PDB file of C-alpha atoms in Angstrom:
ATOM      1  CA  MET A  27       0.000   0.000   0.000  1.00 45.00           C
ATOM      2  CA  PRO A  28       1.713   3.207  -1.086  1.00 46.00           C
ATOM      3  CA  ALA A  29       2.338   5.718   1.681  1.00 47.00           C
ATOM      4  CA  ASP A  30       1.381   9.316   1.205  1.00 49.00           C
ATOM      5  CA  PRO A  31       4.145  11.700   2.303  1.00 48.00           C
ATOM      6  CA  LYS A  32       1.667  13.615   4.433  1.00 52.00           C
ATOM      7  CA  PRO A  33      -1.875  12.991   5.615  1.00 50.00           C
ATOM      8  CA  PRO A  34      -4.579  15.263   4.267  1.00 52.00           C
ATOM      9  CA  ARG A  35      -4.661  18.639   5.985  1.00 52.00           C
ATOM     10  CA  ALA A  36      -7.632  20.864   6.682  1.00 44.00           C
ATOM     11  CA  ALA A  37      -6.691  24.435   5.912  1.00 40.00           C
ATOM     12  CA  ASP A  38      -9.843  25.887   7.407  1.00 43.00           C
ATOM     13  CA  LEU A  39     -12.322  24.673   9.979  1.00 41.00           C
ATOM     14  CA  PRO A  40     -15.486  23.591   8.104  1.00 46.00           C
ATOM     15  CA  ALA A  41     -18.666  25.424   8.951  1.00 47.00           C
ATOM     16  CA  ARG A  42     -21.179  23.489  11.063  1.00 53.00           C
ATOM     17  CA  PRO A  43     -23.626  22.964   8.137  1.00 51.00           C
ATOM     18  CA  LEU A  44     -20.812  21.424   6.113  1.00 51.00           C
ATOM     19  CA  LEU A  45     -19.941  19.045   8.945  1.00 55.00           C
ATOM     20  CA  LEU A  46     -23.574  17.953   9.081  1.00 54.00           C
ATOM     21  CA  ALA A  47     -23.577  17.273   5.320  1.00 53.00           C
ATOM     22  CA  LEU A  48     -20.340  15.248   5.311  1.00 57.00           C
ATOM     23  CA  PRO A  49     -21.819  11.896   6.411  1.00 54.00           C
ATOM     24  CA  PHE A  50     -24.356  11.961   3.591  1.00 49.00           C
ATOM     25  CA  VAL A  51     -21.664  12.665   1.006  1.00 49.00           C
ATOM     26  CA  SER A  52     -19.549   9.827   2.419  1.00 51.00           C
ATOM     27  CA  LEU A  53     -22.525   7.479   2.460  1.00 47.00           C
ATOM     28  CA  LEU A  54     -23.273   8.079  -1.219  1.00 48.00           C
ATOM     29  CA  LEU A  55     -19.647   7.489  -2.156  1.00 47.00           C
ATOM     30  CA  LEU A  56     -19.392   4.311  -0.089  1.00 45.00           C
ATOM     31  CA  LEU A  57     -22.640   2.882  -1.414  1.00 41.00           C
ATOM     32  CA  TYR A  58     -21.290   3.421  -4.921  1.00 42.00           C
ATOM     33  CA  VAL A  59     -18.043   1.622  -4.048  1.00 40.00           C
ATOM     34  CA  TYR A  60     -19.974  -1.215  -2.410  1.00 38.00           C
ATOM     35  CA  SER A  61     -22.334  -1.668  -5.358  1.00 38.00           C
ATOM     36  CA  THR A  62     -19.580  -1.641  -7.957  1.00 36.00           C
ATOM     37  CA  THR A  63     -17.515  -4.116  -5.940  1.00 35.00           C
ATOM     38  CA  THR A  64     -20.284  -6.605  -5.227  1.00 34.00           C
ATOM     39  CA  ALA A  65     -21.922  -6.360  -8.645  1.00 35.00           C
ATOM     40  CA  SER A  66     -19.116  -8.322 -10.230  1.00 33.00           C
ATOM     41  CA  SER A  67     -19.221 -12.084  -9.823  1.00 30.00           C
ATOM     42  CA  SER A  68     -15.486 -12.308 -10.446  1.00 30.00           C
ATOM     43  CA  PRO A  69     -13.431 -12.967  -7.274  1.00 32.00           C
ATOM     44  CA  SER A  70     -10.795 -10.548  -8.575  1.00 33.00           C
ATOM     45  CA  ALA A  71     -13.033  -7.545  -7.789  1.00 29.00           C
ATOM     46  CA  ALA A  72     -13.128  -8.258  -4.050  1.00 40.00           C
ATOM     47  CA  ALA A  73      -9.502  -9.370  -4.124  1.00 38.00           C
ATOM     48  CA  ALA A  74      -8.454  -6.033  -5.600  1.00 34.00           C
ATOM     49  CA  THR A  75     -10.165  -4.164  -2.747  1.00 41.00           C
ATOM     50  CA  VAL A  76      -8.341  -6.307  -0.190  1.00 43.00           C
ATOM     51  CA  ALA A  77      -4.988  -6.207  -1.947  1.00 42.00           C
ATOM     52  CA  ILE A  78      -4.781  -2.414  -1.600  1.00 40.00           C
ATOM     53  CA  ALA A  79      -5.215  -2.634   2.167  1.00 42.00           C
ATOM     54  CA  SER A  80      -3.135  -5.748   2.837  1.00 46.00           C
ATOM     55  CA  ALA A  81       0.070  -4.669   1.119  1.00 50.00           C
ATOM     56  CA  GLY A  82       3.010  -4.581   3.495  1.00 54.00           C
ATOM     57  CA  VAL A  83       1.446  -6.575   6.348  1.00 59.00           C
ATOM     58  CA  PRO A  84       3.409  -9.783   6.990  1.00 53.00           C
ATOM     59  CA  LEU A  85       1.392 -12.878   7.831  1.00 53.00           C
ATOM     60  CA  THR A  86       3.174 -13.499  11.122  1.00 63.00           C
ATOM     61  CA  PRO A  87       1.281 -14.178  14.351  1.00 63.00           C
ATOM     62  CA  SER A  88       1.443 -11.883  17.349  1.00 71.00           C
ATOM     63  CA  PRO A  89       3.209 -13.316  20.402  1.00 71.00           C
ATOM     64  CA  PRO A  90       0.682 -15.098  22.631  1.00 76.00           C
ATOM     65  CA  SER A  91      -0.553 -13.120  25.620  1.00 85.00           C
ATOM     66  CA  PRO A  92      -2.494 -14.327  28.675  1.00 89.00           C
ATOM     67  CA  HIS A  93      -4.259 -10.947  28.664  1.00 93.00           C
ATOM     68  CA  ILE A  94      -5.660 -11.142  25.105  1.00 94.00           C
ATOM     69  CA  ARG A  95      -7.759 -13.937  23.642  1.00 92.00           C
ATOM     70  CA  MET A  96      -7.306 -14.105  19.884  1.00 91.00           C
ATOM     71  CA  ARG A  97      -9.944 -15.317  17.427  1.00 85.00           C
ATOM     72  CA  ARG A  98      -7.470 -15.859  14.610  1.00 73.00           C
ATOM     73  CA  ALA A  99      -8.525 -19.457  13.922  1.00 74.00           C
ATOM     74  CA  ARG A 100     -11.606 -18.274  12.030  1.00 78.00           C
ATOM     75  CA  PHE A 101      -9.477 -16.650   9.287  1.00 86.00           C
ATOM     76  CA  ARG A 102      -7.718 -18.665   6.583  1.00 86.00           C
ATOM     77  CA  SER A 103      -5.513 -15.739   5.556  1.00 88.00           C
ATOM     78  CA  TYR A 104      -5.010 -12.029   6.088  1.00 92.00           C
ATOM     79  CA  ASP A 105      -7.114 -11.330   3.004  1.00 93.00           C
ATOM     80  CA  ASP A 106      -9.895 -13.419   4.544  1.00 92.00           C
ATOM     81  CA  TYR A 107      -9.688 -11.291   7.695  1.00 93.00           C
ATOM     82  CA  LEU A 108      -9.885  -8.071   5.647  1.00 95.00           C
ATOM     83  CA  ARG A 109     -12.911  -9.308   3.711  1.00 94.00           C
ATOM     84  CA  HIS A 110     -14.617 -10.121   7.003  1.00 93.00           C
ATOM     85  CA  GLN A 111     -13.948  -6.604   8.325  1.00 94.00           C
ATOM     86  CA  LEU A 112     -15.147  -5.004   5.085  1.00 95.00           C
ATOM     87  CA  ASN A 113     -18.416  -6.914   5.361  1.00 92.00           C
ATOM     88  CA  LYS A 114     -19.216  -4.667   8.321  1.00 90.00           C
ATOM     89  CA  THR A 115     -17.544  -1.507   7.076  1.00 89.00           C
ATOM     90  CA  LEU A 116     -19.378  -1.558   3.726  1.00 94.00           C
ATOM     91  CA  ASP A 117     -22.728  -2.865   4.948  1.00 93.00           C
ATOM     92  CA  PRO A 118     -25.254  -0.404   3.423  1.00 93.00           C
ATOM     93  CA  ARG A 119     -27.695  -0.721   6.331  1.00 93.00           C
ATOM     94  CA  LEU A 120     -25.023   0.024   8.940  1.00 89.00           C
ATOM     95  CA  ARG A 121     -23.635   2.912   6.930  1.00 90.00           C
ATOM     96  CA  ARG A 122     -27.078   4.487   6.696  1.00 93.00           C
ATOM     97  CA  VAL A 123     -27.390   4.241  10.496  1.00 91.00           C
ATOM     98  CA  TRP A 124     -23.907   5.684  11.043  1.00 89.00           C
ATOM     99  CA  ALA A 125     -24.614   8.555   8.633  1.00 91.00           C
ATOM    100  CA  THR A 126     -28.085   9.436   9.918  1.00 93.00           C
ATOM    101  CA  ARG A 127     -29.412   8.301  13.296  1.00 88.00           C
ATOM    102  CA  ASP A 128     -25.987   7.839  14.917  1.00 91.00           C
ATOM    103  CA  TRP A 129     -24.131  10.756  13.363  1.00 95.00           C
ATOM    104  CA  ARG A 130     -25.092  13.725  15.540  1.00 95.00           C
ATOM    105  CA  ARG A 131     -25.230  11.657  18.730  1.00 94.00           C
ATOM    106  CA  LYS A 132     -21.718  10.275  18.230  1.00 95.00           C
ATOM    107  CA  VAL A 133     -20.163  13.511  17.005  1.00 97.00           C
ATOM    108  CA  ASP A 134     -21.484  15.335  20.081  1.00 96.00           C
ATOM    109  CA  ALA A 135     -20.276  12.591  22.444  1.00 95.00           C
ATOM    110  CA  PHE A 136     -16.807  12.531  20.883  1.00 97.00           C
ATOM    111  CA  ALA A 137     -16.693  16.334  20.962  1.00 98.00           C
ATOM    112  CA  ARG A 138     -17.375  16.340  24.720  1.00 97.00           C
ATOM    113  CA  ALA A 139     -14.603  13.786  25.262  1.00 97.00           C
ATOM    114  CA  PHE A 140     -12.101  15.718  23.137  1.00 98.00           C
ATOM    115  CA  ALA A 141     -13.007  19.018  24.820  1.00 98.00           C
ATOM    116  CA  GLY A 142     -12.168  17.402  28.153  1.00 97.00           C
ATOM    117  CA  LEU A 143      -8.771  16.334  26.812  1.00 98.00           C
ATOM    118  CA  GLN A 144      -8.205  19.892  25.610  1.00 98.00           C
ATOM    119  CA  ARG A 145      -8.859  21.215  29.107  1.00 98.00           C
ATOM    120  CA  GLU A 146      -6.264  18.778  30.457  1.00 97.00           C
ATOM    121  CA  GLY A 147      -3.691  19.954  27.926  1.00 98.00           C
ATOM    122  CA  LEU A 148      -3.535  16.558  26.214  1.00 98.00           C
ATOM    123  CA  LEU A 149      -4.966  17.864  22.939  1.00 98.00           C
ATOM    124  CA  ARG A 150      -4.416  21.276  21.346  1.00 98.00           C
ATOM    125  CA  ASN A 151      -6.086  23.062  18.448  1.00 98.00           C
ATOM    126  CA  ALA A 152      -2.739  22.950  16.653  1.00 98.00           C
ATOM    127  CA  SER A 153      -2.329  19.178  17.174  1.00 98.00           C
ATOM    128  CA  ARG A 154      -1.952  17.073  14.073  1.00 98.00           C
ATOM    129  CA  THR A 155      -4.378  14.247  14.771  1.00 98.00           C
ATOM    130  CA  LEU A 156      -5.294  10.797  13.466  1.00 98.00           C
ATOM    131  CA  CYS A 157      -8.351   8.662  14.180  1.00 98.00           C
ATOM    132  CA  VAL A 158      -7.568   4.980  13.653  1.00 98.00           C
ATOM    133  CA  GLY A 159     -10.414   2.852  12.307  1.00 97.00           C
ATOM    134  CA  ALA A 160     -12.721   5.841  11.832  1.00 97.00           C
ATOM    135  CA  ARG A 161     -15.426   4.402   9.526  1.00 94.00           C
ATOM    136  CA  LEU A 162     -17.425   7.443   8.340  1.00 95.00           C
ATOM    137  CA  GLY A 163     -15.422   9.815  10.524  1.00 97.00           C
ATOM    138  CA  GLN A 164     -17.597  10.910  13.443  1.00 97.00           C
ATOM    139  CA  GLU A 165     -14.438  11.258  15.546  1.00 98.00           C
ATOM    140  CA  VAL A 166     -12.792  13.416  12.885  1.00 98.00           C
ATOM    141  CA  ALA A 167     -15.849  15.658  12.589  1.00 98.00           C
ATOM    142  CA  ALA A 168     -15.875  16.019  16.383  1.00 98.00           C
ATOM    143  CA  LEU A 169     -12.213  17.045  16.470  1.00 98.00           C
ATOM    144  CA  ARG A 170     -12.807  19.690  13.842  1.00 98.00           C
ATOM    145  CA  GLN A 171     -15.917  20.844  15.698  1.00 98.00           C
ATOM    146  CA  VAL A 172     -13.875  21.568  18.852  1.00 98.00           C
ATOM    147  CA  GLY A 173     -11.253  23.462  16.860  1.00 98.00           C
ATOM    148  CA  VAL A 174      -8.681  20.796  15.920  1.00 98.00           C
ATOM    149  CA  ALA A 175      -8.560  21.561  12.201  1.00 98.00           C
ATOM    150  CA  ASP A 176      -5.749  19.198  11.157  1.00 98.00           C
ATOM    151  CA  ALA A 177      -7.598  15.925  11.770  1.00 98.00           C
ATOM    152  CA  VAL A 178      -8.016  12.901   9.519  1.00 98.00           C
ATOM    153  CA  GLY A 179      -9.126   9.295   9.898  1.00 98.00           C
ATOM    154  CA  ILE A 180      -8.119   6.016   8.271  1.00 98.00           C
ATOM    155  CA  ASP A 181     -10.194   2.930   7.582  1.00 98.00           C
ATOM    156  CA  LEU A 182     -10.103   0.009   5.155  1.00 97.00           C
ATOM    157  CA  ALA A 183     -12.813   1.757   3.145  1.00 95.00           C
ATOM    158  CA  PRO A 184     -12.302   5.506   2.683  1.00 96.00           C
ATOM    159  CA  ALA A 185     -15.081   7.985   3.497  1.00 95.00           C
ATOM    160  CA  PRO A 186     -13.919  11.268   1.976  1.00 95.00           C
ATOM    161  CA  PRO A 187     -13.333  13.960   2.930  1.00 96.00           C
ATOM    162  CA  LEU A 188     -12.900  12.874   6.561  1.00 97.00           C
ATOM    163  CA  VAL A 189     -11.453   9.363   6.241  1.00 98.00           C
ATOM    164  CA  ALA A 190      -8.664   8.125   3.958  1.00 98.00           C
ATOM    165  CA  ARG A 191      -7.958   4.530   3.008  1.00 97.00           C
ATOM    166  CA  GLY A 192      -5.544   2.861   5.425  1.00 97.00           C
ATOM    167  CA  ASP A 193      -4.858  -0.347   7.331  1.00 97.00           C
ATOM    168  CA  PHE A 194      -4.107   0.158  11.024  1.00 97.00           C
ATOM    169  CA  HIS A 195      -1.649  -2.769  10.856  1.00 97.00           C
ATOM    170  CA  ALA A 196       0.437  -0.709   8.380  1.00 96.00           C
ATOM    171  CA  GLN A 197      -0.456   2.971   8.632  1.00 97.00           C
ATOM    172  CA  PRO A 198       0.230   4.882   5.381  1.00 97.00           C
ATOM    173  CA  PHE A 199       2.172   7.668   7.102  1.00 98.00           C
ATOM    174  CA  PRO A 200       5.833   8.414   7.872  1.00 98.00           C
ATOM    175  CA  ASP A 201       7.321   8.049  11.335  1.00 98.00           C
ATOM    176  CA  ALA A 202       6.527  10.751  13.913  1.00 98.00           C
ATOM    177  CA  THR A 203       3.697  12.343  11.915  1.00 98.00           C
ATOM    178  CA  PHE A 204       1.019  12.967  14.562  1.00 98.00           C
ATOM    179  CA  ASP A 205       0.721  14.749  17.902  1.00 98.00           C
ATOM    180  CA  PHE A 206      -2.451  12.898  18.891  1.00 98.00           C
ATOM    181  CA  GLU A 207      -4.073   9.591  17.894  1.00 98.00           C
ATOM    182  CA  PHE A 208      -7.454   8.206  18.904  1.00 98.00           C
ATOM    183  CA  SER A 209      -8.942   4.758  18.366  1.00 98.00           C
ATOM    184  CA  ASN A 210     -11.836   2.654  19.607  1.00 97.00           C
ATOM    185  CA  VAL A 211     -11.270  -0.403  17.387  1.00 96.00           C
ATOM    186  CA  PHE A 212      -8.513  -2.303  19.214  1.00 97.00           C
ATOM    187  CA  ASP A 213     -10.735  -5.405  19.332  1.00 95.00           C
ATOM    188  CA  HIS A 214     -10.673  -5.512  15.514  1.00 95.00           C
ATOM    189  CA  ALA A 215      -6.873  -5.892  15.393  1.00 96.00           C
ATOM    190  CA  LEU A 216      -5.788  -9.290  14.124  1.00 94.00           C
ATOM    191  CA  TYR A 217      -2.234  -8.440  15.182  1.00 94.00           C
ATOM    192  CA  PRO A 218      -2.501  -6.357  18.389  1.00 95.00           C
ATOM    193  CA  ASP A 219       1.269  -5.872  18.604  1.00 95.00           C
ATOM    194  CA  ARG A 220       1.379  -4.347  15.102  1.00 95.00           C
ATOM    195  CA  PHE A 221      -1.631  -2.158  15.901  1.00 97.00           C
ATOM    196  CA  ALA A 222       0.242  -0.725  18.898  1.00 97.00           C
ATOM    197  CA  ALA A 223       3.584  -0.498  17.084  1.00 97.00           C
ATOM    198  CA  GLU A 224       2.053   1.523  14.244  1.00 98.00           C
ATOM    199  CA  ILE A 225       0.516   4.033  16.645  1.00 98.00           C
ATOM    200  CA  GLU A 226       3.861   4.396  18.423  1.00 98.00           C
ATOM    201  CA  ARG A 227       5.715   4.700  15.117  1.00 98.00           C
ATOM    202  CA  THR A 228       3.537   7.476  13.729  1.00 98.00           C
ATOM    203  CA  LEU A 229       3.262   9.422  17.009  1.00 98.00           C
ATOM    204  CA  ARG A 230       5.796  12.159  17.591  1.00 98.00           C
ATOM    205  CA  PRO A 231       7.873  11.971  20.789  1.00 98.00           C
ATOM    206  CA  GLY A 232       5.688  13.412  23.523  1.00 98.00           C
ATOM    207  CA  GLY A 233       2.555  12.694  21.466  1.00 98.00           C
ATOM    208  CA  VAL A 234      -0.614  11.343  23.061  1.00 98.00           C
ATOM    209  CA  ALA A 235      -2.648   8.247  22.191  1.00 98.00           C
ATOM    210  CA  VAL A 236      -6.166   7.770  23.575  1.00 98.00           C
ATOM    211  CA  LEU A 237      -7.762   4.330  23.282  1.00 98.00           C
ATOM    212  CA  HIS A 238     -11.292   3.292  24.206  1.00 97.00           C
ATOM    213  CA  VAL A 239     -11.582  -0.458  24.811  1.00 97.00           C
ATOM    214  CA  ALA A 240     -13.842  -3.068  26.364  1.00 95.00           C
ATOM    215  CA  VAL A 241     -12.273  -5.149  29.136  1.00 95.00           C
ATOM    216  CA  HIS A 242     -13.675  -8.531  30.183  1.00 83.00           C
ATOM    217  CA  ARG A 243     -16.340  -8.286  27.497  1.00 75.00           C
ATOM    218  CA  ARG A 244     -16.689 -10.356  24.377  1.00 76.00           C
ATOM    219  CA  GLY A 245     -16.903  -8.176  21.275  1.00 74.00           C
ATOM    220  CA  ASP A 246     -19.183  -8.657  18.312  1.00 80.00           C
ATOM    221  CA  LYS A 247     -18.717 -11.163  15.496  1.00 87.00           C
ATOM    222  CA  TYR A 248     -16.307  -8.798  13.747  1.00 90.00           C
ATOM    223  CA  SER A 249     -13.893  -8.600  16.698  1.00 93.00           C
ATOM    224  CA  ALA A 250     -10.560 -10.339  16.159  1.00 93.00           C
ATOM    225  CA  ASN A 251      -9.561 -10.343  19.842  1.00 93.00           C
ATOM    226  CA  ASP A 252     -10.996 -10.031  23.338  1.00 94.00           C
ATOM    227  CA  LEU A 253      -9.110  -7.963  25.917  1.00 95.00           C
ATOM    228  CA  LEU A 254      -9.135  -9.900  29.201  1.00 94.00           C
ATOM    229  CA  ASP A 255      -7.057  -7.452  31.230  1.00 93.00           C
ATOM    230  CA  ILE A 256      -5.944  -3.870  30.643  1.00 96.00           C
ATOM    231  CA  GLN A 257      -2.315  -4.990  30.965  1.00 95.00           C
ATOM    232  CA  GLY A 258      -2.770  -6.785  27.666  1.00 95.00           C
ATOM    233  CA  LEU A 259      -3.113  -3.395  25.993  1.00 97.00           C
ATOM    234  CA  VAL A 260      -0.724  -1.309  28.086  1.00 97.00           C
ATOM    235  CA  GLY A 261       2.003  -3.955  27.764  1.00 96.00           C
ATOM    236  CA  LEU A 262       2.047  -3.566  23.983  1.00 96.00           C
ATOM    237  CA  PHE A 263       2.987   0.126  24.197  1.00 97.00           C
ATOM    238  CA  ARG A 264       6.547  -0.275  25.450  1.00 96.00           C
ATOM    239  CA  GLY A 265       7.540   3.094  24.022  1.00 97.00           C
ATOM    240  CA  CYS A 266       4.842   4.976  25.957  1.00 98.00           C
ATOM    241  CA  ASP A 267       4.160   6.032  29.515  1.00 98.00           C
ATOM    242  CA  VAL A 268       0.675   5.579  30.945  1.00 98.00           C
ATOM    243  CA  VAL A 269      -0.991   8.920  31.669  1.00 98.00           C
ATOM    244  CA  ARG A 270      -4.268   7.505  32.950  1.00 97.00           C
ATOM    245  CA  VAL A 271      -6.565   4.487  32.884  1.00 97.00           C
ATOM    246  CA  SER A 272     -10.178   5.304  33.739  1.00 97.00           C
ATOM    247  CA  LYS A 273     -13.726   4.101  33.272  1.00 95.00           C
ATOM    248  CA  VAL A 274     -15.843   5.555  30.481  1.00 93.00           C
ATOM    249  CA  ASP A 275     -19.228   4.910  28.920  1.00 91.00           C
ATOM    250  CA  ALA A 276     -18.380   5.046  25.231  1.00 88.00           C
ATOM    251  CA  PHE A 277     -20.769   3.182  22.943  1.00 87.00           C
ATOM    252  CA  GLY A 278     -20.245  -0.221  24.543  1.00 87.00           C
ATOM    253  CA  LEU A 279     -16.620   0.398  25.528  1.00 94.00           C
ATOM    254  CA  ASP A 280     -15.863   0.797  29.216  1.00 94.00           C
ATOM    255  CA  THR A 281     -12.219   1.822  29.639  1.00 96.00           C
ATOM    256  CA  GLU A 282     -10.166   4.799  28.449  1.00 98.00           C
ATOM    257  CA  VAL A 283      -6.390   4.424  28.269  1.00 98.00           C
ATOM    258  CA  ILE A 284      -4.271   7.542  27.734  1.00 98.00           C
ATOM    259  CA  LEU A 285      -0.622   7.070  26.764  1.00 98.00           C
ATOM    260  CA  ARG A 286       2.214   9.488  26.036  1.00 98.00           C
ATOM    261  CA  LYS A 287       5.084   8.503  23.755  1.00 98.00           C
ATOM    262  CA  LYS A 288       8.437   8.626  25.477  1.00 97.00           C
ATOM    263  CA  ARG A 289      10.826  11.264  24.242  1.00 91.00           C
ATOM    264  CA  SER A 290      13.725   8.813  24.423  1.00 76.00           C
ATOM    265  CA  ALA A 291      13.993   6.326  21.562  1.00 53.00           C
ATOM    266  CA  ALA A 292      15.581   3.685  23.804  1.00 50.00           C
ATOM    267  CA  HIS A 293      12.410   1.657  24.299  1.00 49.00           C
ATOM    268  CA  GLN A 294      10.785   2.006  20.884  1.00 51.00           C
ATOM    269  CA  HIS A 295       9.697  -0.967  18.785  1.00 53.00           C
ATOM    270  CA  PRO A 296      12.355  -2.105  16.335  1.00 48.00           C
TER     271      PRO A 296
END
């Protein structure tokens, strides 16, 4: 998957009416992509969609952890895993819900959470930010709503203009690109160690990562792992210090983990 030299930048903060219109634009684009992909009976059409996302991700298992229960046995290959994830991401019914009924509710909830992080000094208006696994981009819209103009998301299926195509196992960005990264899709990581390593790689020294996860709960049928103990997550971020672990009520996720990348490179992933 080719890496862009820089993530998309937002020169100006979009007006509120534009933010409200963005999910509908994204929905129309994604429904077009979905229909043109599934209309073909040739397996090469779906394979082409997966091949773009899977480039550069080695098929090597994560080290076993007593804190994380993997569901890897259900997937025959990495491409099979990506197809399974795209079944949810491109589901027209779900995308309509995300773009309509859920949109305002989630944008407002994310905006309240990000405003709190701003008050704590963990997020600034000038922060260059990334939302990992952002689907239609409610998180990105919320960041822009609270004044963080340089925000973008990545997902297997792009949802322009808020979300670019990208695989969180191999982020399409150079090292030390972002000041702040947010994600609530850790349970979808087939390789949790690569998920963590990519966030650490693309964070600048001193940058902040905020993760919302479910602990001791089994995820849905699209989850690739179940987090049994918070140490299973924190232990993957060897290049970060823990700022805080606290309880949250975030759309089925119950724990917020805030990490800050160490300024020394001594403990970074190879």
